Amino acid sequence: MTDPTLSFLPHLSPYDTLPEPVFVDIVARLKRFELAAGEKVYAFDDRLKGLYIIASGEVSVRDEAGNEVSLLQRENSFAERGLLRDGRAVTSAQATKDTTLLCLPRDLFHKLRAEHEPFRRFFDRTRADRTREAQRAFDLTNVRVETLMVANPMTCPPSMTIQDAARLMRDRHISCLCVVENDALAGILTLRDLSNKALAEGLALDTPVHDLMTANPRTLPQSAIGSDVLHIMMEHRLAHLPIVSADKLVGIVTQTDLTRFQASNTAGLVSDAARAESVDALAKVTARIPHLLVQLVAAGNRHDVVTRMITDIADVVTRRLLRLAEDRFGPPPARYVWLACGSQGRQEQTGVSDQDNCLILEDGLSQNDLAYFEPFAQFVSDGLDACGYVYCPGDMMATNPRWRQPLSVWRDYFQQWIKSPSKEAQMLASVMFDLRPIGGDASLFEGLQTDTLEAAAANSIFTAHMASNALTHATPLGLLRGLATIRSGEHRDTIDMKLNGVVPVVDLGRMYALQGKLDVVNTRARVEAAIASDIISESGGHDLLDAYDLVAQSRLEHQATLIKHGEAPNNFLPPATLSSFERSHLRDAFVVIKTMQSALMQGRGVLG
């Protein structure tokens, strides 16, 4: 296909469903028209009628009354009256800027619709059908990455010359090559690399790809969702993101797979946060989170999707503050990793979140090196507080010297907690088992996490103490298992949906992860992994997931309601505001959670 204006057509639905000979015939019969800005489309009526495809430019289409129906752009289609059965059939159209149109003749259009079911189905749908389908397709929060990626992407070895790589990309009409060595992803080479590095620097054509590629590129697993792809692309300005499974390349997602139209609202906040030049600018970004939460809940998103997306913003804000801190205090004298625990660590932040974090530093630092990280941590923690992530009431922050230590000290912490599980040790271990690296060198944490899980799971006394600690948060069930509310104080006649609703399941999930040596920290992911690992029964596990979903969703909807009414979100839900049907289901959910707590107490499924 030599005409560049046709380059998009092989990838445009429904033409991408047609057999190659049919597609070739279409290309041969397409008529091309060039319109100047302001020129009417139907000046061509006496020459040709059919389906118009916009190759470039912009067209305003109008109904009989002269009202603008829509403003169409590249890859959109429209037709003269009578050809289509829906709103894309218009009575007039006008180019609003210089435009190139391709016209599929009327007779060919009817032939394709009669002979090819996917083509007919595409153009016979009603506008409402397409709107509903588009909403589902563009909702990246419900799309797993495996449905977005191109499977089995084109690869090359590190030894291939850049000339051969350029030819391969040209011939395959692709914008990147994944560089694979010994069945493992070693790097990625893009057209931008070829132009900005090879061509601009005048490199020899026989230069190996290894010298030009981006080594160890950022990747995502197949379990990721579409918003994960979008957020990491926008934060790090990536156009290509490899997808891996067990360290093996299985696919790739590019920016052509994700458009801004498909992006959820969180993408704008992530992008703004990643480019903020000051703490004040970051605070303006996070001030939009309450409104975003309301939108996400109103759109029917599940609680785990909403909290994941809200946490994504906190992660980006934290990483931006780390960068601003390095700019202020100079390059760090040693490797470090900033970790979040609590709800941010588990990727479960809602509209009410304080900060829980710590710093792990590499060993062998001098006192001067250690001193660098004191104002560094204070700057980041102050910045988080300014952004609405208030200081931890328990002082579990990197500003506390206890939680800003070299790796060897952290190893000692965990060893002592496991060896001598006092009340404080149980509490600290519970929090620290939810650690997740946010910024810096994550490799400092990987060995610590693995070794700690191994040691903890092997110590039956410690796991018994942890199980006992996990049962300290009771569900709000009263006599005859009715709902029990807080009896006095500011939150009288309410249920604490965090402490007595979500936290009991968080504790259970942490215990399952400990028993199975599971490295996931998200509560729902822990329960799912526990089911898959036969740590808990499939029926009990799925009942717990359903109960958790109902409790967590009710908590989130309560917060969204408060925000809509101009109030600050909290976790205290008055059961009186629920219908009897809702109260009944919530009570049943708490019964399930209490049952799983009892199973833990009796040593079934976790300790037995």
XYZ file of C-alpha atoms in Angstrom:
608
model
C 0.000 0.000 0.000
C 1.959 2.982 -1.311
C -0.520 5.778 -0.587
C 0.245 7.024 2.958
C -3.338 8.216 3.385
C -4.407 4.565 3.272
C -1.963 3.354 5.902
C -4.618 3.249 8.650
C -7.158 1.237 6.659
C -5.773 -2.310 7.264
C -6.209 -1.714 11.000
C -9.622 -0.032 10.833
C -12.771 -1.951 11.739
C -14.548 -3.559 9.896
C -12.029 -3.560 7.026
C -9.523 -5.489 9.131
C -11.972 -8.432 9.158
C -12.110 -8.807 5.383
C -10.130 -11.388 3.352
C -7.000 -10.067 1.670
C -8.357 -10.251 -1.956
C -11.485 -8.354 -0.920
C -9.429 -5.703 0.852
C -7.181 -5.273 -2.195
C -10.282 -4.765 -4.384
C -11.581 -2.124 -1.966
C -8.316 -0.199 -2.106
C -8.398 -0.291 -5.905
C -11.913 1.134 -6.072
C -11.656 3.808 -3.385
C -12.000 7.342 -4.737
C -9.939 10.098 -3.137
C -11.056 13.700 -2.745
C -9.179 16.727 -1.399
C -11.271 19.432 0.256
C -10.223 22.870 1.377
C -11.395 24.213 4.722
C -15.020 25.365 4.383
C -15.742 23.272 1.281
C -18.948 21.211 1.242
C -18.665 17.480 0.799
C -21.726 16.972 -1.320
C -20.331 18.950 -4.198
C -19.367 15.427 -5.321
C -22.928 14.112 -5.370
C -23.166 14.179 -9.156
C -19.952 12.163 -9.481
C -20.129 9.560 -6.740
C -22.219 8.511 -3.808
C -21.283 6.087 -1.071
C -19.568 5.802 2.266
C -17.005 8.491 3.088
C -13.959 7.712 5.269
C -11.907 10.590 6.649
C -8.210 9.964 5.894
C -7.120 13.318 7.352
C -8.686 16.582 8.423
C -12.070 17.241 10.008
C -15.702 17.250 8.845
C -18.784 18.801 10.412
C -21.941 16.807 9.646
C -25.418 18.311 9.984
C -29.052 17.229 9.948
C -31.930 18.657 7.900
C -32.405 21.547 10.326
C -28.775 22.540 9.944
C -27.844 21.413 13.441
C -24.385 19.946 13.821
C -24.683 16.224 14.490
C -21.015 15.687 15.236
C -17.487 16.742 14.373
C -15.735 13.815 12.721
C -11.997 13.239 12.419
C -9.506 10.752 10.947
C -10.839 7.175 10.587
C -14.487 8.251 11.148
C -17.094 7.417 8.481
C -20.341 8.981 7.285
C -22.656 8.593 4.301
C -25.370 10.294 2.333
C -28.962 9.779 3.380
C -30.328 6.266 2.910
C -27.071 4.327 2.813
C -26.822 3.683 6.557
C -29.541 2.968 9.100
C -28.360 5.270 11.833
C -27.077 8.721 12.715
C -24.005 8.524 10.485
C -26.303 9.067 7.492
C -26.423 12.862 7.098
C -27.882 15.436 4.773
C -24.895 17.769 4.600
C -21.251 17.839 5.539
C -18.525 20.461 5.388
C -14.763 20.313 5.899
C -13.709 22.526 8.809
C -10.043 22.244 7.803
C -8.134 20.907 4.810
C -9.394 17.343 4.503
C -8.752 14.150 2.538
C -11.755 11.884 1.983
C -11.904 8.337 0.684
C -15.191 7.242 -0.836
C -16.366 3.628 -0.964
C -18.849 3.420 -3.888
C -22.450 2.658 -3.030
C -22.604 -0.575 -5.059
C -19.447 -1.937 -3.468
C -20.692 -1.010 -0.010
C -23.925 -2.997 -0.517
C -21.973 -5.930 -1.951
C -19.688 -6.048 1.094
C -22.622 -5.825 3.462
C -24.410 -8.673 1.698
C -21.416 -11.023 1.522
C -19.474 -10.389 4.742
C -21.225 -10.802 8.091
C -18.719 -8.765 10.203
C -19.042 -5.865 7.742
C -22.841 -6.005 7.824
C -22.974 -6.320 11.597
C -20.709 -3.293 12.022
C -22.808 -0.956 9.870
C -26.236 -2.288 10.887
C -25.800 -1.591 14.590
C -27.838 1.215 16.058
C -26.138 4.272 17.496
C -27.159 3.157 20.994
C -25.562 -0.253 20.400
C -22.311 1.345 19.333
C -22.353 3.794 22.225
C -22.749 1.003 24.777
C -20.070 -1.066 23.079
C -17.705 1.897 22.873
C -18.160 2.623 26.556
C -17.224 -0.948 27.387
C -14.312 -0.949 24.970
C -12.955 2.361 26.197
C -13.264 1.456 29.890
C -9.654 0.489 30.511
C -10.401 -0.240 34.153
C -12.240 -3.386 33.091
C -9.835 -4.502 30.373
C -7.060 -6.943 31.160
C -3.802 -6.199 29.446
C -3.842 -9.514 27.625
C -6.829 -8.275 25.626
C -5.005 -5.068 24.640
C -1.587 -6.435 23.765
C -0.273 -7.715 20.469
C 0.656 -11.314 21.232
C 3.963 -12.797 20.095
C 5.488 -9.477 19.002
C 8.316 -9.306 16.504
C 11.693 -9.932 18.130
C 15.365 -9.829 17.212
C 18.639 -10.904 18.818
C 21.019 -8.330 20.328
C 23.542 -9.125 17.581
C 21.301 -8.025 14.692
C 22.596 -4.929 12.901
C 20.584 -1.732 13.169
C 20.198 -1.710 9.382
C 18.592 -5.159 9.415
C 16.446 -4.085 12.340
C 15.273 -0.988 10.452
C 14.434 -3.091 7.406
C 12.507 -5.560 9.534
C 10.447 -2.791 11.127
C 9.818 -1.245 7.716
C 8.747 -4.517 6.124
C 6.493 -5.488 9.027
C 5.047 -1.974 9.445
C 5.923 -1.901 13.143
C 7.471 0.772 15.344
C 9.593 -1.374 17.640
C 11.416 -4.663 18.080
C 11.684 -6.581 21.327
C 15.253 -7.757 21.806
C 15.375 -11.315 23.146
C 18.363 -13.286 24.378
C 18.168 -16.833 25.768
C 14.354 -16.642 25.676
C 14.382 -13.626 28.015
C 13.559 -10.000 27.199
C 16.848 -8.098 27.096
C 15.733 -4.760 25.683
C 13.594 -2.850 23.206
C 14.495 -0.958 20.034
C 12.151 1.690 18.612
C 11.994 3.861 15.528
C 12.768 6.785 17.793
C 16.009 5.056 18.808
C 16.937 4.656 15.164
C 16.285 8.302 14.340
C 17.504 9.985 17.543
C 20.500 7.772 18.198
C 21.583 5.945 15.053
C 20.741 8.470 12.344
C 21.401 11.615 14.348
C 24.758 10.327 15.592
C 25.789 8.856 12.250
C 26.317 5.331 13.600
C 27.597 2.631 11.278
C 24.908 0.489 9.681
C 26.475 -2.663 11.096
C 26.206 -1.400 14.682
C 24.573 -4.176 16.738
C 21.117 -3.586 18.174
C 22.606 -4.207 21.618
C 24.441 -0.850 21.450
C 21.263 1.073 20.682
C 18.447 -0.688 22.513
C 16.929 0.321 25.839
C 18.111 -2.444 28.135
C 15.841 -3.947 30.802
C 12.793 -1.914 29.755
C 9.798 -1.397 32.000
C 7.284 -4.230 31.694
C 3.930 -5.322 33.050
C 2.516 -8.811 33.737
C -0.494 -10.270 31.937
C -2.543 -9.758 35.106
C -2.285 -5.963 34.748
C -5.274 -3.912 33.641
C -5.512 -1.302 30.919
C -5.218 1.649 33.270
C -1.910 0.234 34.547
C -0.575 0.441 30.989
C -1.861 3.942 30.478
C -0.515 5.247 33.768
C 2.982 3.843 33.370
C 3.130 5.127 29.793
C 2.100 8.620 30.804
C 4.314 8.784 33.885
C 7.457 7.608 32.091
C 6.612 8.907 28.603
C 6.698 5.490 27.011
C 5.258 4.578 23.647
C 5.842 0.821 23.910
C 5.344 -1.472 26.886
C 6.344 -5.169 26.758
C 4.149 -7.675 28.599
C 5.868 -10.595 30.311
C 4.892 -13.817 32.038
C 7.446 -15.664 34.177
C 10.144 -13.395 32.698
C 9.212 -14.435 29.146
C 7.926 -11.981 26.559
C 4.282 -12.673 25.654
C 3.126 -9.424 24.080
C 3.447 -5.676 23.712
C 1.124 -2.677 24.054
C 1.832 0.526 22.129
C 0.335 3.984 22.157
C -1.572 3.127 19.023
C -3.445 0.584 21.158
C -4.328 3.250 23.699
C -5.685 6.628 22.708
C -6.494 9.521 25.018
C -10.128 8.909 24.213
C -9.796 5.471 25.813
C -8.038 6.885 28.866
C -9.866 7.034 32.160
C -9.937 10.310 34.063
C -7.110 9.143 36.296
C -4.720 9.461 33.366
C -4.919 13.234 33.455
C -4.100 13.346 37.157
C -1.221 10.903 36.716
C 0.173 12.958 33.861
C -0.142 16.248 35.773
C 1.429 14.767 38.907
C 4.344 13.275 36.993
C 5.186 16.719 35.590
C 4.458 18.915 38.614
C 7.332 21.263 39.411
C 6.478 21.951 43.064
C 4.647 20.645 46.086
C 1.944 23.262 45.544
C 1.389 21.986 42.014
C 1.110 18.417 43.309
C -1.393 19.520 45.955
C -3.589 21.013 43.232
C -3.559 17.651 41.471
C -4.519 15.622 44.547
C -7.257 18.145 45.396
C -9.106 16.708 42.386
C -9.122 13.166 43.824
C -12.420 13.445 45.784
C -14.285 14.522 42.648
C -12.579 11.724 40.724
C -13.659 9.176 43.328
C -17.266 10.280 42.947
C -17.027 9.928 39.166
C -15.457 6.488 39.325
C -18.051 5.191 41.782
C -20.915 6.754 39.818
C -19.644 5.052 36.669
C -20.170 1.684 38.352
C -16.514 0.758 38.815
C -15.756 -1.924 41.376
C -14.138 -0.936 44.662
C -10.861 -2.703 43.874
C -10.600 -0.883 40.558
C -11.317 2.519 42.133
C -8.876 2.049 45.008
C -6.206 0.771 42.620
C -6.557 3.875 40.476
C -6.604 6.229 43.466
C -3.453 4.529 44.746
C -1.795 4.911 41.352
C -2.040 8.675 41.808
C -0.510 8.479 45.305
C 2.349 6.402 43.890
C 3.094 8.953 41.186
C 2.864 11.828 43.679
C 5.326 10.022 45.948
C 7.773 9.366 43.115
C 7.533 12.986 42.008
C 8.289 14.144 45.558
C 11.312 11.828 45.644
C 12.581 13.442 42.446
C 11.956 16.947 43.791
C 13.812 15.975 46.979
C 16.806 14.778 44.939
C 16.750 18.046 43.010
C 16.768 20.003 46.266
C 19.348 18.032 48.251
C 21.474 16.747 45.417
C 22.002 13.183 44.169
C 21.584 10.610 46.971
C 24.899 9.268 48.277
C 23.668 5.676 48.162
C 20.942 3.400 46.873
C 17.611 3.582 48.641
C 14.072 2.308 48.228
C 11.036 4.210 49.479
C 8.256 1.828 50.494
C 4.611 2.315 51.359
C 2.707 0.159 53.811
C -0.895 0.316 54.944
C -3.565 0.997 52.326
C -1.111 2.489 49.828
C 1.093 -0.570 50.134
C -1.897 -2.811 49.435
C -3.142 -0.518 46.618
C -6.400 0.031 48.501
C -6.534 3.775 49.114
C -9.918 5.461 49.321
C -10.926 9.051 49.973
C -9.527 8.813 53.516
C -5.824 7.951 53.690
C -2.927 8.878 55.916
C 0.662 8.085 55.002
C 2.566 4.992 56.128
C 6.057 4.669 54.687
C 9.670 3.809 55.360
C 13.138 3.914 53.793
C 15.537 1.035 53.278
C 19.107 2.142 52.606
C 22.006 0.115 51.315
C 24.528 -1.087 53.885
C 27.948 0.415 54.564
C 26.936 4.068 54.750
C 28.865 6.719 56.675
C 27.172 9.025 59.167
C 27.278 11.801 56.569
C 25.534 9.526 54.079
C 22.867 8.624 56.616
C 22.422 12.308 57.488
C 21.476 13.088 53.869
C 18.275 11.075 54.157
C 16.896 12.889 57.226
C 15.862 16.156 55.479
C 15.191 14.100 52.358
C 12.548 12.012 54.156
C 11.125 15.085 55.882
C 10.669 16.857 52.545
C 8.793 13.911 51.036
C 6.643 13.346 54.117
C 5.796 17.055 54.377
C 4.938 17.045 50.696
C 2.608 14.063 51.117
C 0.892 15.818 54.025
C 0.431 18.959 51.902
C -1.149 16.731 49.246
C -3.719 15.356 51.684
C -1.923 12.210 52.809
C -1.752 13.297 56.434
C 1.003 12.290 58.840
C 0.641 8.829 60.334
C -0.757 9.104 63.894
C 1.531 6.230 64.909
C 4.608 7.947 63.411
C 5.186 5.050 61.035
C 6.975 7.203 58.501
C 10.452 7.520 57.041
C 10.880 10.704 59.088
C 11.150 8.470 62.146
C 14.794 7.269 62.357
C 13.519 3.836 63.363
C 11.937 3.420 59.931
C 14.876 4.895 57.987
C 17.609 2.325 58.284
C 20.127 0.256 56.264
C 19.039 -3.118 54.909
C 20.909 -5.099 57.570
C 18.997 -3.286 60.313
C 15.708 -4.087 58.623
C 16.706 -7.750 58.468
C 17.329 -7.644 62.210
C 13.943 -6.017 62.773
C 12.062 -8.805 61.037
C 14.190 -11.555 62.597
C 13.500 -10.223 66.088
C 9.774 -9.788 65.456
C 9.539 -13.368 64.211
C 11.743 -14.780 66.966
C 10.039 -12.877 69.804
C 6.440 -12.118 68.781
C 5.474 -9.602 71.461
C 2.320 -7.502 71.129
C 4.296 -4.691 69.539
C 6.112 -7.130 67.264
C 2.793 -8.548 66.048
C 1.482 -5.068 65.281
C 4.645 -3.977 63.502
C 4.930 -7.193 61.531
C 1.292 -6.836 60.445
C 2.018 -3.419 59.028
C 5.372 -4.287 57.521
C 4.079 -7.380 55.723
C 2.151 -4.941 53.515
C 5.269 -3.144 52.260
C 5.450 -2.264 48.564
C 8.325 -0.436 46.835
C 7.280 2.934 45.388
C 10.514 4.624 44.314
C 14.254 4.050 44.289
C 16.018 0.709 43.911
C 13.426 -2.036 44.480
C 16.103 -4.744 44.489
C 16.983 -3.690 48.056
C 13.609 -5.052 49.138
C 13.255 -8.204 47.056
C 15.604 -10.401 49.061
C 14.268 -9.068 52.360
C 10.684 -9.880 51.418
C 11.474 -13.425 50.272
C 13.636 -14.281 53.274
C 11.140 -12.806 55.740
C 8.200 -14.760 54.314
C 10.239 -17.963 54.478
C 11.283 -17.394 58.096
C 7.839 -16.280 59.246
C 5.988 -19.196 57.653
C 8.435 -21.648 59.237
C 7.880 -20.335 62.768
C 4.640 -21.850 64.096
C 4.719 -19.753 67.292
C 4.945 -16.543 65.297
C 2.143 -17.558 62.913
C -0.044 -18.482 65.883
C 0.545 -15.050 67.427
C -0.165 -13.385 64.094
C -3.385 -15.364 63.777
C -4.414 -14.246 67.243
C -3.647 -10.643 66.332
C -5.694 -10.994 63.150
C -8.774 -11.774 65.229
C -8.653 -8.586 67.316
C -10.860 -6.696 64.855
C -14.425 -7.925 65.315
C -17.202 -7.633 62.768
C -20.157 -5.415 63.804
C -22.560 -8.244 64.638
C -24.706 -8.031 67.752
C -27.182 -10.376 69.391
C -28.854 -12.734 66.941
C -26.239 -11.489 64.493
C -27.966 -8.200 63.853
C -25.858 -5.125 63.018
C -24.167 -3.593 66.050
C -23.421 0.134 65.850
C -21.121 2.398 67.832
C -22.989 3.272 71.044
C -21.617 6.687 71.959
C -19.466 9.581 70.870
C -19.200 11.508 67.641
C -19.952 8.462 65.483
C -22.832 7.053 67.507
C -25.258 4.758 65.623
C -22.780 4.094 62.820
C -20.606 1.175 61.722
C -16.877 1.692 61.268
C -16.623 0.211 57.778
C -12.842 0.310 57.927
C -11.928 -1.028 61.369
C -14.819 -3.490 61.680
C -15.529 -4.097 58.015
C -12.512 -4.010 55.703
C -9.698 -4.546 58.215
C -10.862 -8.029 59.343
C -10.561 -9.219 55.741
C -7.226 -7.433 55.351
C -5.993 -9.352 58.401
C -7.244 -12.653 57.006
C -5.615 -12.004 53.641
C -2.310 -11.220 55.337
C -2.463 -14.486 57.266
C -3.169 -16.467 54.106
C -0.197 -14.797 52.405
C 2.012 -15.645 55.363
C 0.981 -19.296 55.368
C 1.425 -19.675 51.620
C 4.533 -17.474 51.378
C 2.630 -15.398 48.831
C 4.401 -12.195 47.795
C 1.246 -10.301 46.753
C 0.098 -7.562 49.135
C -3.318 -6.560 47.774
C -6.081 -8.072 49.933
C -8.255 -9.357 47.132
C -5.218 -10.756 45.308
C -4.150 -12.493 48.530
C -7.504 -14.227 48.931
C -7.518 -15.247 45.258
C -3.980 -16.612 45.595
C -4.965 -18.455 48.771
C -7.793 -20.168 46.892
C -5.475 -21.101 44.039
C -2.910 -22.462 46.499
C -5.507 -24.524 48.446
C -4.777 -22.563 51.627
C -8.512 -22.022 51.982
C -11.365 -23.900 50.375
C -12.724 -22.674 47.080
C -16.244 -22.226 48.446
C -15.088 -20.431 51.602
C -12.682 -18.279 49.625
C -15.263 -17.168 47.089
C -17.778 -16.438 49.863
C -15.126 -14.280 51.528
C -14.409 -12.447 48.281
C -18.115 -11.731 47.801
C -18.427 -10.516 51.389
C -15.341 -8.332 51.081
C -16.573 -6.839 47.818
C -19.906 -5.886 49.363
C -18.358 -4.332 52.489
C -15.632 -2.470 50.594
C -18.085 -1.264 47.931
C -20.520 -0.020 50.590
C -17.692 1.856 52.308
C -16.631 3.506 49.039
C -20.182 4.451 48.058
C -20.680 5.991 51.509
C -17.575 8.142 51.003
C -18.731 9.187 47.528
C -22.126 10.202 48.937
C -20.522 12.398 51.575
C -18.297 14.085 48.989
C -21.284 14.767 46.747
C -22.974 16.475 49.685
C -19.953 18.671 50.268
C -18.767 16.786 53.337
C -15.407 15.237 54.112
C -15.380 11.477 53.458
C -15.175 9.100 56.419
C -15.626 5.410 57.231
C -18.656 5.670 59.513
C -21.788 4.360 57.807
C -25.190 4.800 59.515
C -27.157 1.571 58.828
C -30.340 3.630 59.089
C -29.518 5.164 55.704
C -29.654 1.725 54.070
C -32.732 -0.133 52.903
C -33.731 -3.295 54.753
C -32.517 -5.247 51.720
C -29.088 -3.590 51.887
C -28.834 -4.076 55.647
C -29.690 -7.740 55.259
C -26.969 -8.320 52.666
C -24.422 -6.362 54.677
C -25.234 -8.446 57.748
C -24.796 -11.635 55.706
C -21.393 -10.379 54.521
C -20.262 -9.797 58.104
C -21.457 -13.301 59.025
C -19.231 -14.761 56.285
C -16.224 -12.757 57.502
C -16.846 -13.833 61.111
C -17.101 -17.456 59.970
C -13.719 -17.248 58.251
C -12.268 -15.643 61.376
C -13.601 -18.564 63.405
C -12.014 -21.023 60.980
C -8.698 -19.235 61.472
C -9.069 -19.323 65.244
C -9.777 -23.052 65.162
C -6.734 -23.681 62.979
C -8.626 -24.783 59.868
C -7.289 -23.912 56.449
C -4.540 -21.624 57.683
C -2.697 -23.107 60.602
C -3.746 -26.716 60.296
